[in-house]
mmCIF file of C-alpha atoms in Angstrom:
data_model
loop_
_atom_site.group_PDB
_atom_site.id
_atom_site.type_symbol
_atom_site.label_atom_id
_atom_site.label_comp_id
_atom_site.label_asym_id
_atom_site.label_seq_id
_atom_site.Cartn_x
_atom_site.Cartn_y
_atom_site.Cartn_z
ATOM 1 C CA MET A 1 0.000 0.000 0.000
ATOM 2 C CA ARG A 2 1.502 3.325 -1.086
ATOM 3 C CA VAL A 3 -0.870 5.934 0.338
ATOM 4 C CA VAL A 4 -1.052 6.239 4.120
ATOM 5 C CA TYR A 5 -3.082 8.980 5.821
ATOM 6 C CA PHE A 6 -1.111 9.102 9.052
ATOM 7 C CA LEU A 7 0.273 12.383 10.311
ATOM 8 C CA LEU A 8 2.004 12.592 13.655
ATOM 9 C CA ALA A 9 0.657 15.626 15.479
ATOM 10 C CA LEU A 10 3.468 17.554 17.083
ATOM 11 C CA ALA A 11 1.564 20.665 18.084
ATOM 12 C CA VAL A 12 -1.112 21.194 20.705
ATOM 13 C CA PRO A 13 -4.092 23.344 19.682
ATOM 14 C CA ALA A 14 -3.873 26.697 21.430
ATOM 15 C CA CYS A 15 -6.705 28.085 23.484
ATOM 16 C CA ALA A 16 -7.477 31.747 22.987
ATOM 17 C CA TRP A 17 -7.972 32.220 26.705
ATOM 18 C CA ALA A 18 -5.305 31.699 29.370
ATOM 19 C CA TRP A 19 -5.475 32.107 33.128
ATOM 20 C CA ASP A 20 -3.345 34.605 35.020
ATOM 21 C CA ASN A 21 -2.873 36.097 38.505
ATOM 22 C CA ALA A 22 -6.226 37.884 38.271
ATOM 23 C CA THR A 23 -7.898 34.517 37.666
ATOM 24 C CA VAL A 24 -6.222 33.042 40.734
ATOM 25 C CA THR A 25 -7.399 36.015 42.810
ATOM 26 C CA ASP A 26 -10.989 35.617 41.611
ATOM 27 C CA ILE A 27 -10.993 31.916 42.468
ATOM 28 C CA LEU A 28 -9.483 32.660 45.870
ATOM 29 C CA ARG A 29 -12.001 35.348 46.783
ATOM 30 C CA GLN A 30 -14.952 33.108 45.957
ATOM 31 C CA SER A 31 -13.708 30.185 48.040
ATOM 32 C CA PRO A 32 -15.339 29.359 51.405
ATOM 33 C CA GLU A 33 -11.897 29.036 52.990
ATOM 34 C CA PHE A 34 -11.127 32.643 52.075
ATOM 35 C CA GLN A 35 -14.286 33.737 53.889
ATOM 36 C CA ALA A 36 -13.241 31.680 56.927
ATOM 37 C CA ILE A 37 -9.738 33.186 56.941
ATOM 38 C CA ASP A 38 -11.188 36.679 56.682
ATOM 39 C CA ALA A 39 -13.613 36.033 59.550
ATOM 40 C CA GLN A 40 -10.824 34.617 61.711
ATOM 41 C CA TYR A 41 -8.724 37.701 60.990
ATOM 42 C CA GLU A 42 -11.561 40.000 62.082
ATOM 43 C CA ALA A 43 -11.960 38.000 65.294
ATOM 44 C CA GLU A 44 -8.242 38.258 66.075
ATOM 45 C CA ILE A 45 -8.241 42.008 65.440
ATOM 46 C CA ALA A 46 -11.258 42.462 67.708
ATOM 47 C CA ASN A 47 -9.511 40.511 70.461
ATOM 48 C CA VAL A 48 -6.418 42.719 70.204
ATOM 49 C CA GLY A 49 -8.487 45.695 71.326
ATOM 50 C CA THR A 50 -8.976 44.143 74.779
ATOM 51 C CA ILE A 51 -5.342 44.018 75.911
ATOM 52 C CA ASN A 52 -4.803 47.692 76.767
ATOM 53 C CA ARG A 53 -7.694 48.488 79.066
ATOM 54 C CA LEU A 54 -7.940 49.243 82.753
ATOM 55 C CA PRO A 55 -8.906 46.310 84.949
ATOM 56 C CA ASP A 56 -12.497 46.243 86.136
ATOM 57 C CA PRO A 57 -13.175 48.230 89.320
ATOM 58 C CA GLU A 58 -13.698 46.227 92.496
ATOM 59 C CA VAL A 59 -16.786 46.903 94.611
ATOM 60 C CA GLU A 60 -16.931 45.575 98.152
ATOM 61 C CA PHE A 61 -19.995 45.524 100.353
ATOM 62 C CA GLU A 62 -19.936 44.388 103.942
ATOM 63 C CA TYR A 63 -22.762 44.310 106.475
ATOM 64 C CA LYS A 64 -22.395 43.101 110.055
ATOM 65 C CA TRP A 65 -25.033 42.817 112.722
ATOM 66 C CA GLY A 66 -24.751 42.172 116.395
ATOM 67 C CA ASN A 67 -26.137 43.078 119.805
ATOM 68 C CA LYS A 68 -27.466 46.610 119.429
ATOM 69 C CA ALA A 69 -26.723 47.371 123.084
ATOM 70 C CA GLU A 70 -23.079 46.537 122.509
ATOM 71 C CA ALA A 71 -22.008 47.189 118.893
ATOM 72 C CA GLY A 72 -25.096 47.532 116.742
ATOM 73 C CA HIS A 73 -25.132 47.129 112.992
ATOM 74 C CA LYS A 74 -22.198 47.997 110.726
ATOM 75 C CA LEU A 75 -22.212 48.806 107.006
ATOM 76 C CA ASP A 76 -19.051 49.108 104.882
ATOM 77 C CA LEU A 77 -18.921 49.981 101.179
ATOM 78 C CA GLY A 78 -15.772 50.336 99.069
ATOM 79 C CA VAL A 79 -14.927 50.949 95.425
ATOM 80 C CA THR A 80 -11.342 50.426 94.216
ATOM 81 C CA GLN A 81 -9.751 51.021 90.819
ATOM 82 C CA SER A 82 -6.282 49.710 90.173
ATOM 83 C CA PHE A 83 -4.000 50.797 87.332
ATOM 84 C CA ASP A 84 -0.477 50.192 86.167
ATOM 85 C CA TRP A 85 2.297 52.678 85.779
ATOM 86 C CA PRO A 86 1.297 55.047 82.918
ATOM 87 C CA GLY A 87 4.232 53.977 80.736
ATOM 88 C CA VAL A 88 2.866 50.431 80.717
ATOM 89 C CA TYR A 89 -0.173 51.526 78.727
ATOM 90 C CA VAL A 90 2.045 53.194 76.137
ATOM 91 C CA ALA A 91 4.009 49.939 75.798
ATOM 92 C CA ARG A 92 0.822 47.878 75.590
ATOM 93 C CA LYS A 93 -0.460 50.098 72.799
ATOM 94 C CA LYS A 94 2.671 49.275 70.812
ATOM 95 C CA GLU A 95 2.150 45.608 71.674
ATOM 96 C CA ALA A 96 -1.415 45.809 70.345
ATOM 97 C CA ASP A 97 -0.158 47.404 67.136
ATOM 98 C CA ALA A 98 2.396 44.612 66.773
ATOM 99 C CA LEU A 99 -0.318 42.004 67.329
ATOM 100 C CA ARG A 100 -2.382 43.527 64.540
ATOM 101 C CA VAL A 101 0.610 43.303 62.221
ATOM 102 C CA VAL A 102 1.128 39.650 63.204
ATOM 103 C CA ALA A 103 -2.515 38.864 62.479
ATOM 104 C CA ASP A 104 -2.290 40.627 59.124
ATOM 105 C CA CYS A 105 0.901 38.755 58.168
ATOM 106 C CA GLN A 106 -0.593 35.420 59.224
ATOM 107 C CA GLN A 107 -3.637 36.099 57.076
ATOM 108 C CA GLN A 108 -1.468 36.999 54.083
ATOM 109 C CA ALA A 109 0.654 33.874 54.598
ATOM 110 C CA ARG A 110 -2.435 31.644 54.576
ATOM 111 C CA LEU A 111 -3.740 33.380 51.466
ATOM 112 C CA GLN A 112 -0.364 32.950 49.765
ATOM 113 C CA GLU A 113 -0.519 29.234 50.465
ATOM 114 C CA MET A 114 -3.970 29.091 48.902
ATOM 115 C CA ARG A 115 -2.815 31.092 45.872
ATOM 116 C CA LEU A 116 0.048 28.661 45.340
ATOM 117 C CA GLN A 117 -2.285 25.684 45.677
ATOM 118 C CA ILE A 118 -4.718 27.159 43.147
ATOM 119 C CA SER A 119 -1.912 28.109 40.723
ATOM 120 C CA GLN A 120 -0.395 24.642 40.818
ATOM 121 C CA LEU A 121 -3.769 22.987 40.290
ATOM 122 C CA LEU A 122 -4.358 25.271 37.300
ATOM 123 C CA VAL A 123 -0.959 24.244 35.947
ATOM 124 C CA GLU A 124 -1.908 20.585 36.361
ATOM 125 C CA LEU A 125 -5.288 21.155 34.677
ATOM 126 C CA THR A 126 -3.609 22.963 31.776
ATOM 127 C CA TYR A 127 -1.050 20.191 31.409
ATOM 128 C CA GLN A 128 -3.676 17.460 31.366
ATOM 129 C CA ASN A 129 -5.743 19.391 28.794
ATOM 130 C CA ARG A 130 -2.664 19.720 26.588
ATOM 131 C CA GLN A 131 -1.906 16.046 27.064
ATOM 132 C CA LEU A 132 -5.442 15.090 26.122
ATOM 133 C CA ALA A 133 -5.357 17.353 23.059
ATOM 134 C CA LEU A 134 -2.181 15.646 21.869
ATOM 135 C CA LEU A 135 -3.482 12.117 22.533
ATOM 136 C CA ASP A 136 -6.830 12.872 20.902
ATOM 137 C CA SER A 137 -5.017 14.119 17.813
ATOM 138 C CA ILE A 138 -2.920 10.957 17.690
ATOM 139 C CA ALA A 139 -5.995 8.808 18.246
ATOM 140 C CA ALA A 140 -7.707 10.490 15.287
ATOM 141 C CA THR A 141 -4.738 9.772 13.008
ATOM 142 C CA TYR A 142 -4.624 6.161 14.214
ATOM 143 C CA ASP A 143 -8.288 5.844 13.321
ATOM 144 C CA ASP A 144 -7.566 7.190 9.832
ATOM 145 C CA LEU A 145 -4.650 4.802 9.483
ATOM 146 C CA HIS A 146 -6.795 1.867 10.581
ATOM 147 C CA GLN A 147 -9.464 2.735 8.033
ATOM 148 C CA ALA A 148 -6.859 3.010 5.284
ATOM 149 C CA TYR A 149 -5.375 -0.380 6.143
ATOM 150 C CA GLN A 150 -8.828 -1.875 6.474
ATOM 151 C CA ARG A 151 -9.562 -0.804 2.890
ATOM 152 C CA GLY A 152 -6.178 -2.141 1.846
ATOM 153 C CA ARG A 153 -6.991 -5.445 3.532
ATOM 154 C CA GLU A 154 -10.221 -5.709 1.605
ATOM 155 C CA SER A 155 -8.447 -5.041 -1.658
ATOM 156 C CA GLY A 156 -5.565 -7.367 -0.827
ATOM 157 C CA HIS A 157 -2.836 -4.706 -0.561
ATOM 158 C CA THR A 158 -2.237 -5.072 3.197
ATOM 159 C CA THR A 159 -2.045 -8.016 5.558
ATOM 160 C CA LEU A 160 -4.089 -8.935 8.617
ATOM 161 C CA LEU A 161 -0.890 -8.733 10.676
ATOM 162 C CA ASP A 162 -0.428 -5.042 9.795
ATOM 163 C CA LEU A 163 -4.035 -4.335 10.706
ATOM 164 C CA LYS A 164 -3.606 -6.007 14.107
ATOM 165 C CA LYS A 165 -0.467 -3.969 14.781
ATOM 166 C CA ILE A 166 -2.464 -0.769 14.321
ATOM 167 C CA GLU A 167 -5.279 -2.066 16.529
ATOM 168 C CA LEU A 168 -2.791 -2.844 19.319
ATOM 169 C CA GLU A 169 -1.427 0.704 19.068
ATOM 170 C CA GLN A 170 -4.976 2.012 19.296
ATOM 171 C CA LEU A 171 -5.605 -0.030 22.451
ATOM 172 C CA ASN A 172 -2.422 1.272 24.082
ATOM 173 C CA LEU A 173 -3.314 4.821 23.139
ATOM 174 C CA ARG A 174 -6.846 4.503 24.537
ATOM 175 C CA ARG A 175 -5.372 3.430 27.858
ATOM 176 C CA GLU A 176 -3.188 6.558 27.909
ATOM 177 C CA VAL A 177 -6.207 8.708 27.059
ATOM 178 C CA ILE A 178 -8.190 7.221 29.947
ATOM 179 C CA GLU A 179 -5.334 7.824 32.402
ATOM 180 C CA ALA A 180 -4.899 11.417 31.228
ATOM 181 C CA HIS A 181 -8.637 12.019 31.389
ATOM 182 C CA ASN A 182 -8.795 10.699 34.972
ATOM 183 C CA ALA A 183 -5.862 12.904 35.999
ATOM 184 C CA ARG A 184 -7.532 15.890 34.368
ATOM 185 C CA GLU A 185 -10.819 15.235 36.173
ATOM 186 C CA GLU A 186 -8.977 14.877 39.482
ATOM 187 C CA ALA A 187 -7.257 18.257 39.061
ATOM 188 C CA PHE A 188 -10.502 19.903 37.966
ATOM 189 C CA ALA A 189 -12.422 18.398 40.890
ATOM 190 C CA SER A 190 -9.793 19.712 43.324
ATOM 191 C CA LEU A 191 -10.236 23.208 41.913
ATOM 192 C CA GLN A 192 -14.018 22.988 42.145
ATOM 193 C CA GLU A 193 -13.710 21.827 45.738
ATOM 194 C CA ILE A 194 -11.709 24.934 46.612
ATOM 195 C CA SER A 195 -14.248 27.310 45.052
ATOM 196 C CA PRO A 196 -17.575 25.584 44.271
ATOM 197 C CA ASP A 197 -19.335 28.815 43.236
ATOM 198 C CA TYR A 198 -16.740 29.943 40.712
ATOM 199 C CA ASP A 199 -17.721 29.900 37.023
ATOM 200 C CA TRP A 200 -15.353 27.263 35.658
ATOM 201 C CA ARG A 201 -16.617 27.164 32.057
ATOM 202 C CA ALA A 202 -13.766 29.214 30.600
ATOM 203 C CA LEU A 203 -11.078 27.409 32.581
ATOM 204 C CA ALA A 204 -12.282 23.871 32.016
ATOM 205 C CA SER A 205 -10.589 23.469 28.635
ATOM 206 C CA THR A 206 -7.685 25.916 28.868
ATOM 207 C CA THR A 207 -4.403 24.774 27.321
ATOM 208 C CA GLU A 208 -2.361 27.958 27.789
ATOM 209 C CA TYR A 209 -0.016 28.826 30.640
ATOM 210 C CA PRO A 210 0.513 32.410 31.858
ATOM 211 C CA ALA A 211 2.830 34.627 29.840
ATOM 212 C CA ALA A 212 6.557 33.965 30.080
ATOM 213 C CA VAL A 213 8.647 35.917 32.580
ATOM 214 C CA PRO A 214 12.280 37.070 32.218
ATOM 215 C CA LEU A 215 14.854 34.507 33.334
ATOM 216 C CA ASP A 216 18.123 36.146 32.315
ATOM 217 C CA ASP A 217 21.051 35.846 34.700
ATOM 218 C CA ASP A 218 20.660 39.445 35.879
ATOM 219 C CA CYS A 219 16.953 38.968 36.685
ATOM 220 C CA LEU A 220 17.435 37.115 39.977
ATOM 221 C CA ALA A 221 17.127 40.349 41.953
ATOM 222 C CA ILE A 222 13.699 40.951 40.371
ATOM 223 C CA TYR A 223 12.387 37.955 42.317
ATOM 224 C CA MET A 224 14.692 38.124 45.330
ATOM 225 C CA GLU A 225 13.887 41.629 46.559
ATOM 226 C CA PRO A 226 10.062 41.353 46.603
ATOM 227 C CA ALA A 227 10.289 37.940 48.246
ATOM 228 C CA LEU A 228 12.359 39.193 51.144
ATOM 229 C CA ARG A 229 9.761 41.923 51.683
ATOM 230 C CA GLN A 230 6.499 40.123 50.987
ATOM 231 C CA TYR A 231 6.871 36.366 51.496
ATOM 232 C CA GLY A 232 4.185 35.432 53.992
ATOM 233 C CA GLU A 233 6.059 33.120 56.351
ATOM 234 C CA LEU A 234 9.050 35.455 56.474
ATOM 235 C CA ALA A 235 6.754 38.410 57.169
ATOM 236 C CA VAL A 236 5.162 36.429 59.998
ATOM 237 C CA LYS A 237 8.557 35.786 61.591
ATOM 238 C CA GLY A 238 9.480 39.448 61.210
ATOM 239 C CA SER A 239 6.235 40.587 62.825
ATOM 240 C CA GLU A 240 6.681 38.072 65.641
ATOM 241 C CA THR A 241 10.130 39.531 66.308
ATOM 242 C CA SER A 242 8.616 43.021 66.525
ATOM 243 C CA LEU A 243 5.932 41.655 68.840
ATOM 244 C CA ALA A 244 8.569 40.051 71.104
ATOM 245 C CA MET A 245 10.376 43.392 71.291
ATOM 246 C CA ALA A 246 7.118 45.171 72.214
ATOM 247 C CA ARG A 247 6.349 42.568 74.894
ATOM 248 C CA LEU A 248 9.815 43.005 76.370
ATOM 249 C CA LYS A 249 9.063 46.721 76.767
ATOM 250 C CA VAL A 250 5.777 45.852 78.470
ATOM 251 C CA GLU A 251 7.482 43.513 80.937
ATOM 252 C CA GLN A 252 10.242 46.012 81.684
ATOM 253 C CA ARG A 253 7.770 48.789 82.403
ATOM 254 C CA SER A 254 5.549 46.425 84.365
ATOM 255 C CA ALA A 255 8.410 46.193 86.857
ATOM 256 C CA LEU A 256 7.460 49.703 87.968
ATOM 257 C CA PRO A 257 4.906 50.051 90.793
ATOM 258 C CA SER A 258 1.192 49.735 90.097
ATOM 259 C CA TRP A 259 -1.395 51.729 91.988
ATOM 260 C CA SER A 260 -4.898 51.484 93.313
ATOM 261 C CA LEU A 261 -7.263 54.277 94.309
ATOM 262 C CA GLY A 262 -10.460 53.679 96.236
ATOM 263 C CA TYR A 263 -13.364 55.259 98.031
ATOM 264 C CA ARG A 264 -14.648 53.920 101.335
ATOM 265 C CA TYR A 265 -17.966 54.490 103.092
ATOM 266 C CA ALA A 266 -18.918 53.128 106.513
ATOM 267 C CA ASN A 267 -21.988 53.453 108.696
ATOM 268 C CA GLU A 268 -21.909 52.322 112.293
ATOM 269 C CA ASP A 269 -24.686 52.836 114.800
ATOM 270 C CA GLY A 270 -26.049 55.800 112.874
ATOM 271 C CA PHE A 271 -22.683 57.448 112.306
ATOM 272 C CA SER A 272 -21.332 57.759 108.742
ATOM 273 C CA PHE A 273 -17.691 57.722 107.695
ATOM 274 C CA ASN A 274 -16.218 58.627 104.283
ATOM 275 C CA GLY A 275 -12.667 58.265 103.121
ATOM 276 C CA VAL A 276 -10.200 57.387 100.374
ATOM 277 C CA ALA A 277 -7.662 54.587 100.073
ATOM 278 C CA VAL A 278 -4.434 54.583 98.088
ATOM 279 C CA GLY A 279 -2.419 51.437 97.526
ATOM 280 C CA VAL A 280 0.812 50.585 95.778
ATOM 281 C CA SER A 281 2.127 47.250 94.535
ATOM 282 C CA VAL A 282 5.858 46.822 93.974
ATOM 283 C CA PRO A 283 6.603 43.767 91.760
ATOM 284 C CA VAL A 284 9.935 42.939 93.370
ATOM 285 C CA TRP A 285 9.936 39.202 92.618
ATOM 286 C CA SER A 286 7.533 38.464 89.768
ATOM 287 C CA SER A 287 8.927 40.888 87.193
ATOM 288 C CA ARG A 288 12.443 39.451 87.104
ATOM 289 C CA SER A 289 11.525 36.109 85.573
ATOM 290 C CA LYS A 290 9.085 37.724 83.125
ATOM 291 C CA VAL A 291 11.666 40.164 81.807
ATOM 292 C CA LYS A 292 14.223 37.368 81.498
ATOM 293 C CA ALA A 293 11.742 35.189 79.579
ATOM 294 C CA ALA A 294 10.825 38.090 77.267
ATOM 295 C CA LYS A 295 14.492 38.724 76.465
ATOM 296 C CA ALA A 296 15.037 35.047 75.664
ATOM 297 C CA GLN A 297 11.981 35.009 73.395
ATOM 298 C CA LEU A 298 13.200 38.100 71.539
ATOM 299 C CA ALA A 299 16.633 36.540 71.008
ATOM 300 C CA ALA A 300 15.048 33.322 69.725
ATOM 301 C CA ASN A 301 12.804 35.221 67.306
ATOM 302 C CA GLU A 302 15.721 37.269 65.970
ATOM 303 C CA LEU A 303 17.738 34.114 65.303
ATOM 304 C CA ALA A 304 14.742 32.450 63.635
ATOM 305 C CA LEU A 305 14.198 35.514 61.433
ATOM 306 C CA THR A 306 17.834 35.588 60.334
ATOM 307 C CA ALA A 307 17.783 31.873 59.524
ATOM 308 C CA ALA A 308 14.494 32.221 57.629
ATOM 309 C CA LYS A 309 15.894 35.042 55.479
ATOM 310 C CA GLU A 310 18.955 32.994 54.590
ATOM 311 C CA GLN A 311 16.864 29.914 53.796
ATOM 312 C CA LEU A 312 14.432 31.911 51.682
ATOM 313 C CA ALA A 313 17.246 33.538 49.705
ATOM 314 C CA GLU A 314 18.701 30.091 49.040
ATOM 315 C CA ARG A 315 15.309 28.703 47.988
ATOM 316 C CA ILE A 316 14.716 31.609 45.607
ATOM 317 C CA SER A 317 18.131 31.096 44.030
ATOM 318 C CA ARG A 318 17.543 27.357 43.594
ATOM 319 C CA THR A 319 14.080 27.926 42.168
ATOM 320 C CA PHE A 320 15.327 30.605 39.770
ATOM 321 C CA PHE A 321 18.183 28.458 38.454
ATOM 322 C CA ARG A 322 15.846 25.466 38.112
ATOM 323 C CA ALA A 323 13.453 27.631 36.091
ATOM 324 C CA GLN A 324 16.354 28.704 33.872
ATOM 325 C CA GLN A 325 17.358 25.092 33.239
ATOM 326 C CA LEU A 326 13.794 23.992 32.513
ATOM 327 C CA SER A 327 13.339 26.908 30.136
ATOM 328 C CA ARG A 328 16.502 25.915 28.250
ATOM 329 C CA ASP A 329 15.389 22.272 28.120
ATOM 330 C CA CYS A 330 11.981 23.275 26.748
ATOM 331 C CA GLU A 331 13.590 25.436 24.053
ATOM 332 C CA GLN A 332 15.938 22.634 23.012
ATOM 333 C CA TYR A 333 13.043 20.178 22.735
ATOM 334 C CA ARG A 334 10.991 22.656 20.703
ATOM 335 C CA THR A 335 13.887 23.341 18.371
ATOM 336 C CA THR A 336 14.457 19.633 17.758
ATOM 337 C CA LEU A 337 10.815 18.687 17.354
ATOM 338 C CA TYR A 338 9.771 21.624 15.192
ATOM 339 C CA SER A 339 12.962 22.101 13.150
ATOM 340 C CA SER A 340 11.793 19.703 10.431
ATOM 341 C CA ASP A 341 8.573 18.178 9.193
ATOM 342 C CA LEU A 342 8.998 14.857 10.980
ATOM 343 C CA PRO A 343 5.517 13.484 10.185
ATOM 344 C CA ARG A 344 6.036 14.118 6.467
ATOM 345 C CA LEU A 345 9.485 12.492 6.537
ATOM 346 C CA LEU A 346 8.109 9.398 8.243
ATOM 347 C CA ARG A 347 5.269 9.188 5.769
ATOM 348 C CA MET A 348 7.621 9.514 2.821
ATOM 349 C CA ALA A 349 9.805 6.738 4.239
ATOM 350 C CA LEU A 350 6.811 4.457 4.681
ATOM 351 C CA ASP A 351 5.308 5.261 1.296
ATOM 352 C CA GLY A 352 8.671 4.766 -0.333
ATOM 353 C CA GLY A 353 9.099 1.351 1.216
ATOM 354 C CA GLU A 354 12.105 2.442 3.266
ATOM 355 C CA MET A 355 10.548 1.181 6.504
ATOM 356 C CA THR A 356 7.960 -1.362 7.534
ATOM 357 C CA LEU A 357 4.702 -0.497 9.262
ATOM 358 C CA LEU A 358 6.125 -1.775 12.545
ATOM 359 C CA ASP A 359 9.166 0.488 12.189
ATOM 360 C CA TYR A 360 6.883 3.343 11.275
ATOM 361 C CA LEU A 361 4.740 2.856 14.393
ATOM 362 C CA GLN A 362 7.817 2.548 16.604
ATOM 363 C CA GLU A 363 9.357 5.732 15.203
ATOM 364 C CA SER A 364 6.063 7.568 15.582
ATOM 365 C CA ALA A 365 5.774 6.378 19.184
ATOM 366 C CA TYR A 366 9.324 7.614 19.814
ATOM 367 C CA PHE A 367 8.515 11.118 18.621
ATOM 368 C CA LEU A 368 5.221 11.067 20.490
ATOM 369 C CA GLN A 369 7.114 10.221 23.669
ATOM 370 C CA ALA A 370 9.484 13.119 22.977
ATOM 371 C CA HIS A 371 6.561 15.512 22.612
ATOM 372 C CA GLN A 372 5.041 14.226 25.834
ATOM 373 C CA GLN A 373 8.384 14.880 27.504
ATOM 374 C CA LEU A 374 8.191 18.455 26.217
ATOM 375 C CA LEU A 375 4.711 18.802 27.739
ATOM 376 C CA THR A 376 6.081 17.508 31.049
ATOM 377 C CA LEU A 377 8.975 19.976 30.961
ATOM 378 C CA GLU A 378 6.576 22.842 30.223
ATOM 379 C CA ARG A 379 4.421 21.780 33.158
ATOM 380 C CA ASP A 380 7.451 21.590 35.475
ATOM 381 C CA LEU A 381 8.522 25.041 34.316
ATOM 382 C CA ALA A 382 5.060 26.459 34.987
ATOM 383 C CA LEU A 383 5.003 24.877 38.466
ATOM 384 C CA THR A 384 8.455 26.296 39.242
ATOM 385 C CA LEU A 385 7.441 29.750 38.036
ATOM 386 C CA SER A 386 4.256 29.637 40.123
ATOM 387 C CA THR A 387 6.472 29.170 43.190
ATOM 388 C CA LEU A 388 8.973 31.808 42.095
ATOM 389 C CA LEU A 389 6.273 34.396 41.380
ATOM 390 C CA LEU A 390 4.513 33.674 44.678
ATOM 391 C CA TRP A 391 7.407 35.344 46.488
#
């Protein structure tokens, strides 16, 4: 048989619509978990407002009765308000401000984690859609090839053995299609679980990744500097260090005397007494251990922050260089696969009798595997960039 209608598809159909950071933000804001994180943040902020208030006043009431001829009835009433040294309230205000910053950083860190999760699931969905597009294209050409050989079998130009070889390739390909379809449905279901109310119709069949970003050697600082300022977990550690410093100030100033001021009223056998009471509390023993503990906590937080910065800088560098390598690998694969018309060359070799059908199928499978490797590299690059751009 001289005419074979088999073309190896080496390109994935492009989708006119691609997701981006705005898409991730929309998905995030419509997720129930985002609402829960926001509500938790509001609760934490409301609780911060309770730490810098005066203690509740104490009201004492005492009534005694006895033999009227001897002592008669006695009534005592007292109201006392205690308060710390004034500088303590200034320090507590700074502590409250630091707590608000901690809560804000914790919220942003949780949202960053969700953004990364959504981005990576979108990468997986895009990859599986591209994989399915490629396999569906190959399946269509196998079907055309089978029909051509079926007609050749009927006319006596091809053998039953050749027809069975094609059918076996079709069976193997259908298994790959099923596996890719299941993986695609799993990724899509995970996205829907995150945000059930989001309109997924545009995203369901996307095959395009976000636009490329610069990866030249001098671009590392573009990703390093924002990360050291904005990375959620690092910001949390930085805010916790500021909070530890504010709490140390509170404990140091709490070592100063606290005061109490009260009013007293007494009535005994018809005679009334009014007066005031002033008290002072000197924290001679309790403040020492608290100040020592606060200093130790501050030192620990400072060390943790320094270590976290160094680790993050190293992670960014590794991620950046991995993205560079993956980008180079992708370009090399594209250059090799698209530099010549491989499907036409294979067809010419088969039509010209330079290779058997079995050789033709094996060579086609080889180039299909190479294209699948390119799809995998593109997915790995997109996953690496989603991590790099998160920072």
